[in-house]
GROMACS .gro file of C-alpha atoms in nm:
model
  407
    1UNK     CA    1   3.948 -13.854  19.071
    2UNK     CA    2   3.760 -13.648  19.307
    3UNK     CA    3   3.443 -13.706  19.115
    4UNK     CA    4   3.497 -14.088  19.098
    5UNK     CA    5   3.538 -14.086  19.487
    6UNK     CA    6   3.234 -13.867  19.540
    7UNK     CA    7   3.020 -14.108  19.330
    8UNK     CA    8   3.112 -14.405  19.535
    9UNK     CA    9   2.979 -14.248  19.858
   10UNK     CA   10   2.625 -14.323  19.977
   11UNK     CA   11   2.343 -14.104  19.838
   12UNK     CA   12   2.291 -13.927  20.189
   13UNK     CA   13   2.664 -13.855  20.223
   14UNK     CA   14   2.680 -13.689  19.882
   15UNK     CA   15   2.368 -13.483  19.956
   16UNK     CA   16   2.510 -13.373  20.280
   17UNK     CA   17   2.868 -13.280  20.119
   18UNK     CA   18   2.726 -13.100  19.832
   19UNK     CA   19   2.415 -12.953  19.997
   20UNK     CA   20   2.188 -13.089  19.715
   21UNK     CA   21   2.101 -13.413  19.559
   22UNK     CA   22   2.323 -13.505  19.251
   23UNK     CA   23   2.113 -13.588  18.944
   24UNK     CA   24   1.934 -13.386  18.685
   25UNK     CA   25   1.845 -13.030  18.800
   26UNK     CA   26   1.476 -12.951  18.785
   27UNK     CA   27   1.433 -12.574  18.766
   28UNK     CA   28   1.121 -12.445  18.912
   29UNK     CA   29   1.082 -12.107  18.740
   30UNK     CA   30   0.825 -11.886  18.923
   31UNK     CA   31   0.645 -11.707  18.645
   32UNK     CA   32   0.590 -11.333  18.710
   33UNK     CA   33   0.260 -11.256  18.849
   34UNK     CA   34   0.090 -11.107  18.559
   35UNK     CA   35  -0.233 -11.009  18.675
   36UNK     CA   36  -0.523 -10.992  18.429
   37UNK     CA   37  -0.730 -10.692  18.360
   38UNK     CA   38  -1.059 -10.851  18.481
   39UNK     CA   39  -1.050 -10.844  18.837
   40UNK     CA   40  -0.726 -11.012  18.964
   41UNK     CA   41  -0.612 -10.738  19.215
   42UNK     CA   42  -0.609 -10.353  19.201
   43UNK     CA   43  -0.241 -10.300  19.288
   44UNK     CA   44  -0.122 -10.574  19.038
   45UNK     CA   45  -0.335 -10.429  18.751
   46UNK     CA   46  -0.207 -10.080  18.820
   47UNK     CA   47   0.172 -10.215  18.821
   48UNK     CA   48   0.126 -10.382  18.495
   49UNK     CA   49  -0.050 -10.097  18.331
   50UNK     CA   50   0.223  -9.840  18.462
   51UNK     CA   51   0.491 -10.075  18.338
   52UNK     CA   52   0.351 -10.116  17.999
   53UNK     CA   53   0.319  -9.736  17.965
   54UNK     CA   54   0.668  -9.683  18.089
   55UNK     CA   55   0.812  -9.920  17.805
   56UNK     CA   56   0.677  -9.717  17.521
   57UNK     CA   57   0.867  -9.437  17.355
   58UNK     CA   58   0.765  -9.107  17.520
   59UNK     CA   59   0.644  -8.945  17.208
   60UNK     CA   60   0.443  -9.240  17.095
   61UNK     CA   61   0.242  -9.280  17.408
   62UNK     CA   62  -0.131  -9.187  17.406
   63UNK     CA   63  -0.113  -9.037  17.740
   64UNK     CA   64   0.125  -8.784  17.609
   65UNK     CA   65  -0.099  -8.671  17.353
   66UNK     CA   66  -0.379  -8.662  17.590
   67UNK     CA   67  -0.184  -8.441  17.817
   68UNK     CA   68  -0.119  -8.217  17.524
   69UNK     CA   69  -0.487  -8.205  17.454
   70UNK     CA   70  -0.547  -8.122  17.803
   71UNK     CA   71  -0.304  -7.825  17.815
   72UNK     CA   72  -0.430  -7.700  17.472
   73UNK     CA   73  -0.780  -7.690  17.610
   74UNK     CA   74  -0.670  -7.490  17.903
   75UNK     CA   75  -0.500  -7.233  17.668
   76UNK     CA   76  -0.818  -7.210  17.468
   77UNK     CA   77  -1.047  -7.157  17.766
   78UNK     CA   78  -0.838  -6.944  18.003
   79UNK     CA   79  -0.886  -6.618  17.821
   80UNK     CA   80  -1.252  -6.643  17.838
   81UNK     CA   81  -1.309  -6.744  18.210
   82UNK     CA   82  -1.563  -6.569  18.405
   83UNK     CA   83  -1.388  -6.359  18.642
   84UNK     CA   84  -1.605  -6.391  18.955
   85UNK     CA   85  -1.987  -6.465  19.043
   86UNK     CA   86  -2.224  -6.598  18.768
   87UNK     CA   87  -2.591  -6.615  18.788
   88UNK     CA   88  -2.854  -6.875  18.828
   89UNK     CA   89  -2.762  -7.226  18.944
   90UNK     CA   90  -2.389  -7.139  18.887
   91UNK     CA   91  -2.391  -6.867  19.146
   92UNK     CA   92  -2.549  -7.099  19.393
   93UNK     CA   93  -2.282  -7.351  19.345
   94UNK     CA   94  -2.004  -7.098  19.391
   95UNK     CA   95  -2.163  -6.987  19.729
   96UNK     CA   96  -2.252  -7.334  19.857
   97UNK     CA   97  -1.911  -7.496  19.761
   98UNK     CA   98  -1.719  -7.239  19.969
   99UNK     CA   99  -1.901  -7.349  20.292
  100UNK     CA  100  -1.977  -7.711  20.188
  101UNK     CA  101  -2.359  -7.654  20.225
  102UNK     CA  102  -2.639  -7.821  20.047
  103UNK     CA  103  -2.720  -7.707  19.671
  104UNK     CA  104  -3.044  -7.781  19.479
  105UNK     CA  105  -3.145  -8.139  19.421
  106UNK     CA  106  -2.963  -8.377  19.397
  107UNK     CA  107  -2.746  -8.185  19.636
  108UNK     CA  108  -2.416  -8.246  19.412
  109UNK     CA  109  -2.207  -8.385  19.689
  110UNK     CA  110  -1.909  -8.471  19.477
  111UNK     CA  111  -1.914  -8.132  19.283
  112UNK     CA  112  -1.935  -7.939  19.615
  113UNK     CA  113  -1.638  -8.143  19.759
  114UNK     CA  114  -1.433  -8.069  19.463
  115UNK     CA  115  -1.537  -7.703  19.464
  116UNK     CA  116  -1.466  -7.674  19.825
  117UNK     CA  117  -1.119  -7.802  19.758
  118UNK     CA  118  -1.048  -7.556  19.471
  119UNK     CA  119  -1.191  -7.263  19.665
  120UNK     CA  120  -0.935  -7.325  19.929
  121UNK     CA  121  -0.636  -7.350  19.694
  122UNK     CA  122  -0.424  -7.049  19.643
  123UNK     CA  123  -0.509  -7.016  19.271
  124UNK     CA  124  -0.555  -6.642  19.268
  125UNK     CA  125  -0.893  -6.467  19.209
  126UNK     CA  126  -1.183  -6.492  19.448
  127UNK     CA  127  -1.358  -6.803  19.560
  128UNK     CA  128  -1.607  -6.778  19.260
  129UNK     CA  129  -1.344  -6.763  19.002
  130UNK     CA  130  -1.163  -7.079  19.159
  131UNK     CA  131  -1.484  -7.281  19.114
  132UNK     CA  132  -1.482  -7.178  18.757
  133UNK     CA  133  -1.133  -7.304  18.729
  134UNK     CA  134  -1.270  -7.642  18.840
  135UNK     CA  135  -1.506  -7.642  18.545
  136UNK     CA  136  -1.243  -7.548  18.302
  137UNK     CA  137  -1.015  -7.838  18.440
  138UNK     CA  138  -1.314  -8.076  18.416
  139UNK     CA  139  -1.367  -7.975  18.045
  140UNK     CA  140  -1.023  -8.005  17.963
  141UNK     CA  141  -0.999  -8.333  18.127
  142UNK     CA  142  -1.325  -8.441  17.927
  143UNK     CA  143  -1.163  -8.354  17.605
  144UNK     CA  144  -0.844  -8.557  17.683
  145UNK     CA  145  -1.064  -8.843  17.752
  146UNK     CA  146  -1.251  -8.794  17.442
  147UNK     CA  147  -0.911  -8.819  17.255
  148UNK     CA  148  -0.848  -9.139  17.425
  149UNK     CA  149  -1.182  -9.269  17.362
  150UNK     CA  150  -1.136  -9.197  16.973
  151UNK     CA  151  -0.806  -9.366  16.994
  152UNK     CA  152  -0.945  -9.683  17.156
  153UNK     CA  153  -1.200  -9.672  16.839
  154UNK     CA  154  -0.887  -9.686  16.615
  155UNK     CA  155  -0.920  -9.329  16.500
  156UNK     CA  156  -0.630  -9.173  16.324
  157UNK     CA  157  -0.437  -8.960  16.579
  158UNK     CA  158  -0.478  -8.656  16.362
  159UNK     CA  159  -0.837  -8.706  16.316
  160UNK     CA  160  -0.888  -8.751  16.680
  161UNK     CA  161  -0.717  -8.416  16.754
  162UNK     CA  162  -0.924  -8.237  16.505
  163UNK     CA  163  -1.243  -8.400  16.643
  164UNK     CA  164  -1.136  -8.295  16.980
  165UNK     CA  165  -1.097  -7.939  16.879
  166UNK     CA  166  -1.437  -7.933  16.716
  167UNK     CA  167  -1.601  -8.050  17.028
  168UNK     CA  168  -1.410  -7.840  17.258
  169UNK     CA  169  -1.486  -7.518  17.062
  170UNK     CA  170  -1.872  -7.619  17.064
  171UNK     CA  171  -2.043  -7.302  17.208
  172UNK     CA  172  -2.244  -7.476  17.466
  173UNK     CA  173  -1.961  -7.674  17.619
  174UNK     CA  174  -1.716  -7.382  17.591
  175UNK     CA  175  -1.975  -7.194  17.788
  176UNK     CA  176  -1.975  -7.438  18.085
  177UNK     CA  177  -1.596  -7.441  18.054
  178UNK     CA  178  -1.573  -7.079  18.117
  179UNK     CA  179  -1.839  -7.061  18.397
  180UNK     CA  180  -1.929  -7.248  18.709
  181UNK     CA  181  -2.175  -7.517  18.622
  182UNK     CA  182  -2.218  -7.890  18.666
  183UNK     CA  183  -2.224  -8.006  18.312
  184UNK     CA  184  -1.856  -8.022  18.251
  185UNK     CA  185  -1.796  -8.266  18.500
  186UNK     CA  186  -2.101  -8.462  18.375
  187UNK     CA  187  -1.953  -8.483  18.026
  188UNK     CA  188  -1.613  -8.609  18.187
  189UNK     CA  189  -1.789  -8.892  18.351
  190UNK     CA  190  -1.981  -9.000  18.045
  191UNK     CA  191  -1.667  -9.008  17.842
  192UNK     CA  192  -1.451  -9.157  18.121
  193UNK     CA  193  -1.708  -9.436  18.197
  194UNK     CA  194  -1.763  -9.513  17.816
  195UNK     CA  195  -1.381  -9.520  17.744
  196UNK     CA  196  -1.311  -9.754  18.030
  197UNK     CA  197  -1.617  -9.983  17.937
  198UNK     CA  198  -1.484 -10.015  17.576
  199UNK     CA  199  -1.151 -10.119  17.720
  200UNK     CA  200  -1.289 -10.370  17.927
  201UNK     CA  201  -1.470 -10.515  17.616
  202UNK     CA  202  -1.129 -10.549  17.466
  203UNK     CA  203  -0.979 -10.712  17.775
  204UNK     CA  204  -0.769 -10.401  17.868
  205UNK     CA  205  -0.924 -10.262  18.174
  206UNK     CA  206  -1.103 -10.428  18.479
  207UNK     CA  207  -1.485 -10.390  18.473
  208UNK     CA  208  -1.476 -10.230  18.820
  209UNK     CA  209  -1.270  -9.941  18.681
  210UNK     CA  210  -1.570  -9.855  18.436
  211UNK     CA  211  -1.826  -9.888  18.688
  212UNK     CA  212  -1.641  -9.674  18.946
  213UNK     CA  213  -1.627  -9.391  18.675
  214UNK     CA  214  -1.998  -9.440  18.627
  215UNK     CA  215  -2.066  -9.442  19.011
  216UNK     CA  216  -1.913  -9.124  19.047
  217UNK     CA  217  -2.117  -8.989  18.750
  218UNK     CA  218  -2.423  -9.103  18.934
  219UNK     CA  219  -2.313  -8.906  19.233
  220UNK     CA  220  -2.281  -8.619  19.025
  221UNK     CA  221  -2.571  -8.566  18.797
  222UNK     CA  222  -2.913  -8.738  18.756
  223UNK     CA  223  -2.872  -8.757  18.349
  224UNK     CA  224  -2.600  -9.037  18.411
  225UNK     CA  225  -2.871  -9.290  18.496
  226UNK     CA  226  -2.971  -9.256  18.123
  227UNK     CA  227  -2.665  -9.456  18.021
  228UNK     CA  228  -2.782  -9.731  18.217
  229UNK     CA  229  -2.954  -9.939  17.934
  230UNK     CA  230  -2.678  -9.885  17.706
  231UNK     CA  231  -2.436 -10.012  17.955
  232UNK     CA  232  -2.630 -10.319  18.047
  233UNK     CA  233  -2.670 -10.420  17.668
  234UNK     CA  234  -2.311 -10.366  17.596
  235UNK     CA  235  -2.207 -10.587  17.906
  236UNK     CA  236  -2.432 -10.885  17.765
  237UNK     CA  237  -2.302 -10.818  17.417
  238UNK     CA  238  -1.937 -10.860  17.518
  239UNK     CA  239  -2.003 -11.134  17.778
  240UNK     CA  240  -2.348 -11.313  17.763
  241UNK     CA  241  -2.290 -11.526  18.059
  242UNK     CA  242  -2.186 -11.232  18.289
  243UNK     CA  243  -2.508 -11.259  18.497
  244UNK     CA  244  -2.393 -11.626  18.592
  245UNK     CA  245  -2.046 -11.492  18.689
  246UNK     CA  246  -2.104 -11.309  19.024
  247UNK     CA  247  -1.736 -11.325  19.088
  248UNK     CA  248  -1.699 -11.083  18.774
  249UNK     CA  249  -2.009 -10.856  18.826
  250UNK     CA  250  -2.021 -10.839  19.225
  251UNK     CA  251  -1.689 -10.618  19.243
  252UNK     CA  252  -1.804 -10.400  18.958
  253UNK     CA  253  -2.149 -10.355  19.125
  254UNK     CA  254  -1.963 -10.258  19.454
  255UNK     CA  255  -1.760  -9.993  19.294
  256UNK     CA  256  -2.068  -9.866  19.126
  257UNK     CA  257  -2.253  -9.825  19.453
  258UNK     CA  258  -1.962  -9.711  19.670
  259UNK     CA  259  -1.953  -9.342  19.541
  260UNK     CA  260  -2.328  -9.313  19.633
  261UNK     CA  261  -2.203  -9.310  19.987
  262UNK     CA  262  -2.119  -8.930  19.926
  263UNK     CA  263  -2.482  -8.851  19.926
  264UNK     CA  264  -2.465  -8.896  20.312
  265UNK     CA  265  -2.285  -8.561  20.329
  266UNK     CA  266  -2.613  -8.392  20.230
  267UNK     CA  267  -2.812  -8.454  20.562
  268UNK     CA  268  -2.503  -8.423  20.775
  269UNK     CA  269  -2.404  -8.071  20.627
  270UNK     CA  270  -2.782  -7.978  20.640
  271UNK     CA  271  -2.803  -8.085  21.001
  272UNK     CA  272  -2.483  -7.893  21.083
  273UNK     CA  273  -2.586  -7.558  20.961
  274UNK     CA  274  -2.941  -7.604  21.095
  275UNK     CA  275  -2.820  -7.664  21.436
  276UNK     CA  276  -2.590  -7.341  21.446
  277UNK     CA  277  -2.735  -7.081  21.696
  278UNK     CA  278  -2.704  -6.784  21.450
  279UNK     CA  279  -2.921  -6.980  21.190
  280UNK     CA  280  -3.200  -7.083  21.406
  281UNK     CA  281  -3.538  -6.929  21.330
  282UNK     CA  282  -3.634  -6.757  21.002
  283UNK     CA  283  -3.646  -6.405  20.857
  284UNK     CA  284  -3.969  -6.286  20.710
  285UNK     CA  285  -4.074  -6.651  20.702
  286UNK     CA  286  -3.793  -6.777  20.538
  287UNK     CA  287  -3.557  -7.005  20.744
  288UNK     CA  288  -3.220  -6.847  20.814
  289UNK     CA  289  -3.035  -7.136  20.701
  290UNK     CA  290  -3.184  -7.075  20.363
  291UNK     CA  291  -3.168  -6.704  20.359
  292UNK     CA  292  -2.805  -6.711  20.450
  293UNK     CA  293  -2.754  -6.960  20.142
  294UNK     CA  294  -2.621  -7.260  20.331
  295UNK     CA  295  -2.918  -7.499  20.251
  296UNK     CA  296  -3.144  -7.520  19.938
  297UNK     CA  297  -3.507  -7.463  20.023
  298UNK     CA  298  -3.580  -7.781  19.840
  299UNK     CA  299  -3.421  -7.981  20.099
  300UNK     CA  300  -3.645  -7.847  20.362
  301UNK     CA  301  -3.961  -7.885  20.169
  302UNK     CA  302  -3.892  -8.243  20.055
  303UNK     CA  303  -3.795  -8.582  20.203
  304UNK     CA  304  -3.408  -8.685  20.172
  305UNK     CA  305  -3.484  -8.954  19.912
  306UNK     CA  306  -3.695  -8.733  19.707
  307UNK     CA  307  -3.429  -8.471  19.723
  308UNK     CA  308  -3.141  -8.698  19.648
  309UNK     CA  309  -3.313  -8.872  19.338
  310UNK     CA  310  -3.442  -8.528  19.217
  311UNK     CA  311  -3.784  -8.676  19.154
  312UNK     CA  312  -3.904  -8.355  19.036
  313UNK     CA  313  -3.672  -8.301  18.755
  314UNK     CA  314  -3.640  -8.694  18.697
  315UNK     CA  315  -4.022  -8.721  18.621
  316UNK     CA  316  -3.967  -8.485  18.340
  317UNK     CA  317  -3.670  -8.698  18.220
  318UNK     CA  318  -3.795  -9.030  18.229
  319UNK     CA  319  -4.165  -8.988  18.163
  320UNK     CA  320  -4.291  -9.138  17.834
  321UNK     CA  321  -4.495  -8.914  17.591
  322UNK     CA  322  -4.415  -8.971  17.242
  323UNK     CA  323  -4.622  -8.677  17.104
  324UNK     CA  324  -4.469  -8.417  17.342
  325UNK     CA  325  -4.114  -8.566  17.254
  326UNK     CA  326  -4.157  -8.569  16.881
  327UNK     CA  327  -4.306  -8.213  16.907
  328UNK     CA  328  -3.977  -8.072  17.048
  329UNK     CA  329  -3.762  -8.217  16.766
  330UNK     CA  330  -3.759  -7.886  16.582
  331UNK     CA  331  -3.656  -7.691  16.883
  332UNK     CA  332  -3.374  -7.955  16.927
  333UNK     CA  333  -3.254  -7.912  16.554
  334UNK     CA  334  -3.250  -7.521  16.609
  335UNK     CA  335  -3.053  -7.565  16.921
  336UNK     CA  336  -2.804  -7.824  16.752
  337UNK     CA  337  -2.745  -7.569  16.472
  338UNK     CA  338  -2.575  -7.328  16.728
  339UNK     CA  339  -2.324  -7.600  16.796
  340UNK     CA  340  -2.234  -7.711  16.446
  341UNK     CA  341  -2.354  -7.680  16.078
  342UNK     CA  342  -2.615  -7.957  16.118
  343UNK     CA  343  -2.680  -7.971  15.746
  344UNK     CA  344  -2.325  -8.097  15.689
  345UNK     CA  345  -2.241  -8.260  16.031
  346UNK     CA  346  -2.572  -8.459  16.072
  347UNK     CA  347  -2.553  -8.679  15.742
  348UNK     CA  348  -2.182  -8.741  15.793
  349UNK     CA  349  -2.224  -8.837  16.163
  350UNK     CA  350  -2.493  -9.090  16.036
  351UNK     CA  351  -2.242  -9.233  15.805
  352UNK     CA  352  -1.999  -9.258  16.086
  353UNK     CA  353  -2.244  -9.437  16.300
  354UNK     CA  354  -2.332  -9.690  16.025
  355UNK     CA  355  -1.925  -9.749  15.983
  356UNK     CA  356  -1.892  -9.796  16.359
  357UNK     CA  357  -2.163 -10.057  16.359
  358UNK     CA  358  -2.022 -10.237  16.075
  359UNK     CA  359  -1.653 -10.235  16.223
  360UNK     CA  360  -1.722 -10.233  16.602
  361UNK     CA  361  -2.094 -10.374  16.632
  362UNK     CA  362  -2.100 -10.386  17.004
  363UNK     CA  363  -1.958 -10.040  17.051
  364UNK     CA  364  -2.177  -9.905  16.783
  365UNK     CA  365  -2.493 -10.045  16.955
  366UNK     CA  366  -2.379  -9.883  17.282
  367UNK     CA  367  -2.338  -9.532  17.163
  368UNK     CA  368  -2.640  -9.559  16.957
  369UNK     CA  369  -2.832  -9.655  17.265
  370UNK     CA  370  -2.667  -9.387  17.467
  371UNK     CA  371  -2.758  -9.132  17.228
  372UNK     CA  372  -3.135  -9.242  17.200
  373UNK     CA  373  -3.193  -9.249  17.560
  374UNK     CA  374  -3.009  -8.921  17.659
  375UNK     CA  375  -3.162  -8.744  17.351
  376UNK     CA  376  -3.510  -8.865  17.414
  377UNK     CA  377  -3.488  -8.756  17.768
  378UNK     CA  378  -3.375  -8.422  17.680
  379UNK     CA  379  -3.653  -8.397  17.436
  380UNK     CA  380  -3.894  -8.453  17.703
  381UNK     CA  381  -3.741  -8.209  17.933
  382UNK     CA  382  -3.743  -7.938  17.672
  383UNK     CA  383  -4.108  -8.010  17.581
  384UNK     CA  384  -4.222  -8.008  17.950
  385UNK     CA  385  -3.982  -7.747  18.108
  386UNK     CA  386  -3.812  -7.586  17.821
  387UNK     CA  387  -3.427  -7.533  17.825
  388UNK     CA  388  -3.159  -7.370  17.643
  389UNK     CA  389  -2.968  -7.677  17.527
  390UNK     CA  390  -2.768  -7.800  17.821
  391UNK     CA  391  -2.916  -8.149  17.837
  392UNK     CA  392  -2.845  -8.194  17.468
  393UNK     CA  393  -2.471  -8.183  17.531
  394UNK     CA  394  -2.423  -8.565  17.525
  395UNK     CA  395  -2.607  -8.582  17.186
  396UNK     CA  396  -2.348  -8.348  17.049
  397UNK     CA  397  -2.061  -8.526  17.183
  398UNK     CA  398  -2.184  -8.884  17.036
  399UNK     CA  399  -2.245  -8.658  16.704
  400UNK     CA  400  -1.879  -8.563  16.698
  401UNK     CA  401  -1.770  -8.902  16.781
  402UNK     CA  402  -1.945  -9.054  16.485
  403UNK     CA  403  -1.830  -8.786  16.270
  404UNK     CA  404  -1.474  -8.886  16.350
  405UNK     CA  405  -1.523  -9.240  16.223
  406UNK     CA  406  -1.592  -9.168  15.868
  407UNK     CA  407  -1.373  -9.389  15.642
   0.00000   0.00000   0.00000
């Protein structure tokens, strides 16, 4: 037969005729490039994540429910938006964002870039109203992230939705969703960084993604620095050998520092406006560039590093004075009463924290430390400067988070 004749031929002729060696087939299957979540490539991780999401039923995907939360918050806040210019720092930000100038310390380059983009979009209303829209969108995005964070902590979907509504309807947070201010974006970065950090702890997200979110937070507001001790402790709890693994933490450190380059816009924009012929000189002893609203007077009266680090307000945040901090506790409790019925919420939130520490000890320690550092700094600021509760917003966020964890 043909097979018998072929078997009698020399090996090299059989190979030439058939185009391959006769014998057992050895299959060399190339395994698909499944990139891990801890630093094997950005594009691969994005592709893997997108594929995993696409395979889930549409109505059972967490991102779908997060989108519903986002749209619901927009509907909630829209009727209450400030129609135009607001007072104090918000009014300054509305003015400076339009021209991409220099606001009060720290300069808020990220917020001003986003504000400049919103101010030039055809969204209706005047420029000031469009910056308020930015704050509304930032708050809605923060609430969506809060929902995802609760789901990452294995909170029931309905409980997570109700907790989001409780937080979204808090008067202080709602106020900053309806008017131009920097706190909505701060809450977004706190929640986004915390959510990604917890996902990294469970092997779902690369560490560089969490540090990138925190890096943008550092570019936005000085209070994000207060999360530093909690973040470091959590990293070591998850991976005690992390300091000995530079291939893991160096990319994360790079993404943490990369957004800080946005602070380079501060001296560039200040130099631009200071050099304009029409803004040279002063009016009644006030530099024209300040009188016109393009550059904050603080920039001209302090060094660049002092301005960017906001050392004046930071000293109030980071100073240690136990007596002054404790003396401000009654004021804090009074402010907290305006956000939720503290007599009910407080004990329940404490039970939720205990439950969290028992079930997810590393996450529980992280949020407990985050609460302690942010609240202590706010108490110090309240005792020295006095305020109306803006710096206690993170404390309220963590309180609602613990409230949702009661089982």
